[in-house]
Amino acid sequence: MSNESGPVAVITGAASGIGRGLAEHAVTLGMRLVLADRDAVGLQALGDQLRENGAQVITCVTDVGDLVQVERLRDCAIEHFGAVDLLFNNAGVMQTGYSWEITDAQWQRMLDVNLGGVINGIRSFVPLLLRQGRAAHVINTASLAGLVSSPLMAPYNVTKQAVVALSETLHYELAMLGAPVSVSVLCPGPVASEIMASNQTVDTAGSSFSQLLDNTIRQGMTPAELATQVFAAVAQKRFWILPHKGFKPALERRVHSILEETNPQFHMTDVEEDAHAAR
Ligand SMILES: NC(=O)c1ccc[n+]([C@@H]2O[C@H](COP(=O)([O-])OP(=O)(O)OC[C@H]3O[C@@H](n4cnc5c(N)ncnc54)[C@H](O)[C@@H]3O)[C@@H](O)[C@H]2O)c1
């Protein structure tokens, strides 16, 4: 149950999956919520459900790829709650297929939502967090794909690796300023969610890979378990949030391959091992 002075958390992509799990967990910590999603129906249903349980929640239909809408989200948060303490730049979409077969429109959608959404969140909210002059936290949802590339996921790998780079840069910049604003980057492996519903039509090779990915995600960690780990890391002001430990050999192999200048090799079992580790 939240109270009038609970921290204010803004969560994008809140209507489903990881964002929804974060929202439900935040309520148990007494936070006041500003929930954003482009899915107006799902967003309203979640807002109603949380309010019925006594939480202070506002919802704002937002396309994170549009800076004007993200600025409106910030203004809405300030109008209702007067401050923002946590910002979860979480909304994201999936696109599989061979790099060269993904259309302009598909590339653009991935860049706009997965990367543009985080850029817009940072540009809209960080100046506010700095002006507030008190502790605040920005949590950007990347992915294991932000650390290790898989075939047939080029726009996802590209945008998530950019989110990791952006998060590290922001962390350094805020530290340079001595600002009380912390940053985390969330890099989960498979989490049970609806993300594969956002995958657009792919070719034959891409579609069998999509099926494997879909199965792996459906068997992944629950959003509730993920949220518990995320809020524990935020309480510790931890930058890296890596809830799936099974991927570490893949990351070690990648670093080794870079340092030794040997050619990278992908092991499909890495994806499957992460799903098993999450169960
Ligand atoms: N599920 C996984 O296995 C997994 C693993 C690693 C990272 N992630 C990342 O977690 C984040 C959340 O994904 P999820 O798995 O919960 O998927 P999901 O599809 O269940 O939820 C994503 C939500 O984002 C919303 N959304 C999509 N585009 C939007 C936009 N332009 N503006 C506002 N809202 C938008 C959707 O409507 C949906 O409610 C994404 O960034 C995703 O890349 C997911």
XYZ file of C-alpha atoms and ligand atoms in Angstrom:
323
model
C 0.000 0.000 0.000
C 1.545 3.330 -0.977
C 1.422 6.502 1.064
C 1.589 10.144 0.108
C 5.326 10.405 0.566
C 6.391 7.163 -1.161
C 9.037 7.413 -3.905
C 7.699 8.096 -7.398
C 8.620 5.549 -10.091
C 8.028 6.115 -13.808
C 7.894 2.849 -15.781
C 7.666 2.619 -19.568
C 6.362 -0.520 -21.253
C 4.409 -1.089 -18.040
C 1.348 -2.832 -19.486
C 2.993 -6.238 -19.961
C 5.830 -8.574 -19.007
C 8.839 -7.073 -17.233
C 7.346 -3.582 -16.894
C 4.207 -4.965 -15.333
C 6.284 -7.064 -12.911
C 8.253 -3.950 -11.934
C 5.024 -2.008 -11.354
C 3.475 -4.718 -9.193
C 6.632 -5.024 -7.110
C 7.024 -1.230 -6.760
C 3.547 -1.043 -5.217
C 4.574 -3.527 -2.520
C 7.414 -1.120 -1.647
C 4.955 1.761 -1.167
C 5.951 3.583 -4.338
C 3.695 5.936 -6.258
C 3.604 5.037 -9.925
C 3.504 6.764 -13.274
C 2.877 4.002 -15.793
C 3.428 4.471 -19.515
C 2.738 2.258 -22.492
C 1.467 2.650 -26.019
C -1.129 -0.063 -25.261
C -3.911 2.103 -23.810
C -6.210 -0.802 -22.905
C -3.572 -2.880 -21.103
C -2.266 0.200 -19.331
C -5.677 1.214 -18.034
C -6.414 -2.344 -16.843
C -3.157 -2.460 -14.856
C -3.731 1.022 -13.424
C -7.254 0.062 -12.293
C -6.009 -3.191 -10.744
C -3.253 -1.471 -8.757
C -5.544 1.365 -7.623
C -8.112 -1.174 -6.409
C -5.359 -2.449 -4.111
C -4.849 1.060 -2.728
C -1.836 2.163 -4.788
C -1.393 5.718 -6.044
C -1.052 5.235 -9.786
C -1.457 7.404 -12.837
C -1.249 6.146 -16.387
C -0.117 8.033 -19.459
C -0.427 6.501 -22.915
C 2.994 7.138 -24.430
C 4.956 6.061 -27.477
C 8.526 6.185 -26.142
C 9.849 6.658 -29.674
C 8.330 10.156 -29.740
C 10.248 12.750 -27.683
C 7.216 15.038 -27.381
C 5.177 12.218 -25.819
C 7.982 11.340 -23.374
C 8.238 15.006 -22.355
C 4.482 14.951 -21.778
C 4.955 11.860 -19.600
C 7.509 13.756 -17.491
C 5.175 16.764 -17.186
C 2.333 14.449 -16.195
C 4.474 12.881 -13.440
C 5.422 16.309 -12.060
C 1.870 17.613 -12.264
C 0.517 14.680 -10.244
C 3.304 13.794 -7.842
C 5.693 16.802 -7.902
C 8.881 14.734 -8.323
C 10.403 11.622 -9.893
C 12.674 9.265 -7.938
C 13.048 6.289 -10.287
C 12.834 6.127 -14.063
C 12.586 2.728 -15.745
C 13.272 3.065 -19.479
C 11.892 -0.393 -20.166
C 9.671 -0.438 -23.282
C 11.063 -2.555 -26.085
C 10.188 -4.660 -29.135
C 11.671 -7.640 -30.992
C 12.673 -8.216 -34.596
C 14.291 -11.384 -35.895
C 15.532 -12.298 -39.367
C 18.685 -12.101 -41.465
C 20.355 -8.670 -41.154
C 20.110 -8.042 -44.889
C 16.441 -8.996 -45.155
C 15.120 -6.737 -42.408
C 13.316 -3.837 -44.050
C 14.003 -0.129 -43.585
C 10.776 0.199 -41.643
C 11.666 -2.724 -39.357
C 15.149 -1.313 -38.647
C 13.650 2.113 -38.000
C 11.039 0.773 -35.580
C 13.715 -1.024 -33.570
C 15.957 2.049 -33.482
C 13.035 4.330 -32.548
C 11.658 2.180 -29.723
C 14.575 0.209 -28.249
C 17.207 2.929 -28.528
C 15.200 6.102 -29.197
C 12.935 5.308 -26.250
C 15.893 5.265 -23.848
C 17.434 8.386 -25.408
C 14.116 10.205 -25.113
C 13.759 9.079 -21.493
C 17.224 10.370 -20.627
C 16.790 13.680 -22.455
C 13.390 14.303 -20.902
C 14.013 13.212 -17.324
C 17.718 13.577 -16.434
C 17.667 17.420 -16.418
C 14.698 17.202 -14.041
C 16.471 14.664 -11.800
C 19.546 16.941 -11.695
C 17.412 19.996 -10.831
C 15.746 18.073 -8.014
C 19.222 17.801 -6.429
C 18.415 14.652 -4.486
C 18.909 10.894 -4.870
C 17.291 9.440 -7.975
C 17.883 6.382 -10.153
C 17.621 5.638 -13.883
C 17.238 1.973 -14.843
C 17.574 1.146 -18.542
C 16.369 -2.251 -19.751
C 18.904 -3.675 -22.199
C 19.289 -7.472 -22.477
C 21.913 -10.195 -22.549
C 21.847 -9.262 -26.241
C 23.421 -6.013 -25.060
C 26.506 -8.005 -24.043
C 26.594 -11.029 -26.359
C 25.323 -11.093 -29.969
C 23.199 -13.894 -31.414
C 22.566 -14.481 -35.118
C 19.193 -13.485 -36.639
C 18.680 -10.688 -34.098
C 20.678 -7.812 -35.628
C 18.405 -4.867 -34.777
C 17.841 -6.230 -31.275
C 21.596 -6.772 -30.668
C 22.447 -3.365 -32.132
C 19.889 -1.424 -30.102
C 20.527 -3.289 -26.839
C 24.324 -2.903 -27.134
C 23.720 0.805 -27.731
C 21.583 0.941 -24.561
C 24.454 -0.616 -22.583
C 26.903 1.955 -24.043
C 24.497 4.818 -23.350
C 23.958 3.639 -19.769
C 27.698 3.377 -19.067
C 28.247 6.832 -20.545
C 25.446 8.320 -18.456
C 26.864 6.649 -15.340
C 30.307 8.208 -15.989
C 28.829 11.633 -16.718
C 26.721 11.742 -13.555
C 29.737 10.581 -11.516
C 31.864 13.358 -13.112
C 29.291 15.891 -11.946
C 29.066 14.343 -8.482
C 25.300 14.188 -9.051
C 23.185 12.086 -6.658
C 21.599 10.311 -9.641
C 22.510 6.626 -10.081
C 22.215 4.448 -13.180
C 21.622 0.734 -13.676
C 21.490 -1.307 -16.843
C 19.283 -4.371 -16.719
C 20.540 -7.230 -18.910
C 18.167 -10.174 -18.476
C 18.161 -13.444 -20.346
C 14.784 -15.045 -21.067
C 11.853 -13.648 -19.060
C 8.296 -14.935 -19.631
C 6.562 -12.097 -21.497
C 4.683 -11.132 -24.651
C 7.698 -9.674 -26.462
C 7.588 -12.179 -29.335
C 4.135 -10.819 -30.235
C 5.944 -7.650 -31.352
C 8.111 -9.635 -33.794
C 7.157 -8.762 -37.362
C 6.998 -11.157 -40.321
C 10.294 -12.891 -40.983
C 11.709 -15.207 -43.619
C 11.777 -19.012 -43.310
C 15.156 -19.244 -41.553
C 14.186 -16.408 -39.256
C 10.849 -17.953 -38.389
C 12.295 -21.243 -37.090
C 14.723 -19.250 -34.971
C 11.798 -17.105 -33.761
C 9.979 -20.251 -32.696
C 12.991 -21.374 -30.647
C 13.284 -17.907 -29.112
C 9.566 -17.822 -28.345
C 9.767 -21.184 -26.527
C 12.852 -20.076 -24.601
C 11.199 -16.820 -23.516
C 7.964 -18.539 -22.479
C 9.989 -20.841 -20.202
C 12.026 -17.955 -18.791
C 12.224 -16.325 -15.371
C 8.961 -14.828 -14.108
C 8.650 -11.019 -14.182
C 7.951 -11.133 -10.426
C 11.269 -12.880 -9.716
C 13.073 -10.488 -12.027
C 11.504 -7.466 -10.296
C 12.668 -8.715 -6.887
C 16.238 -8.855 -8.184
C 15.986 -5.458 -9.885
C 14.738 -3.596 -6.808
C 17.405 -5.290 -4.647
C 20.090 -4.072 -7.082
C 18.595 -0.559 -7.177
C 18.674 -0.427 -3.362
C 22.415 -1.186 -3.612
C 22.875 1.411 -6.415
C 24.356 -1.414 -8.516
C 25.055 -0.529 -12.153
C 25.060 -4.023 -13.693
C 21.895 -6.060 -13.144
C 22.474 -9.515 -14.653
C 19.767 -11.828 -13.297
C 20.713 -14.823 -15.475
C 24.072 -16.285 -14.512
C 24.110 -19.101 -17.112
C 25.334 -16.716 -19.835
C 28.694 -16.010 -18.166
C 30.694 -18.557 -20.212
C 29.390 -16.886 -23.384
C 30.507 -13.458 -22.155
C 33.883 -14.836 -21.075
C 34.319 -16.448 -24.513
C 33.478 -13.132 -26.159
C 35.973 -11.150 -24.072
C 38.608 -13.830 -24.652
C 37.945 -13.744 -28.400
C 38.380 -9.943 -28.439
C 41.518 -9.933 -26.303
C 43.096 -12.822 -28.218
C 41.826 -11.531 -31.590
C 40.326 -14.931 -32.416
C 37.122 -15.178 -34.474
C 33.870 -15.184 -32.464
C 31.822 -18.394 -32.337
C 28.153 -18.606 -31.430
C 26.823 -21.553 -29.397
C 23.055 -21.979 -29.606
C 23.168 -23.854 -26.288
C 23.986 -20.563 -24.503
C 20.437 -19.346 -25.161
C 18.924 -22.630 -23.962
C 21.177 -22.850 -20.867
C 19.933 -19.457 -19.732
C 16.344 -20.607 -19.931
C 17.159 -23.706 -17.861
C 19.061 -21.624 -15.303
C 16.019 -19.374 -14.919
C 13.702 -22.214 -13.983
N 11.330 -11.056 -22.154
C 12.626 -11.252 -22.294
O 13.091 -12.405 -22.375
C 13.562 -10.080 -22.290
C 14.933 -10.333 -22.112
C 15.815 -9.255 -22.104
C 15.334 -7.970 -22.233
N 14.004 -7.754 -22.431
C 13.565 -6.352 -22.573
O 12.613 -6.088 -21.568
C 11.792 -4.982 -21.983
C 10.342 -5.335 -21.741
O 9.976 -6.383 -22.622
P 9.016 -7.606 -22.198
O 9.784 -8.833 -22.399
O 8.384 -7.331 -20.912
O 7.964 -7.532 -23.415
P 6.384 -7.282 -23.457
O 6.050 -7.222 -24.910
O 5.676 -8.248 -22.606
O 6.253 -5.814 -22.815
C 6.730 -4.669 -23.498
C 5.745 -3.533 -23.323
O 6.289 -2.391 -24.011
C 5.222 -1.770 -24.711
N 5.752 -1.001 -25.837
C 6.231 -1.478 -27.011
N 6.586 -0.447 -27.808
C 6.320 0.685 -27.120
C 6.463 2.064 -27.407
N 6.918 2.497 -28.591
N 6.115 2.972 -26.460
C 5.621 2.545 -25.272
N 5.429 1.259 -24.958
C 5.790 0.337 -25.869
C 4.316 -2.893 -25.152
O 3.010 -2.417 -25.440
C 4.370 -3.822 -23.947
O 3.358 -3.502 -23.015
C 12.144 -4.738 -23.434
O 13.029 -3.640 -23.522
C 12.837 -6.017 -23.853
O 13.710 -5.829 -24.926
C 13.114 -8.774 -22.453
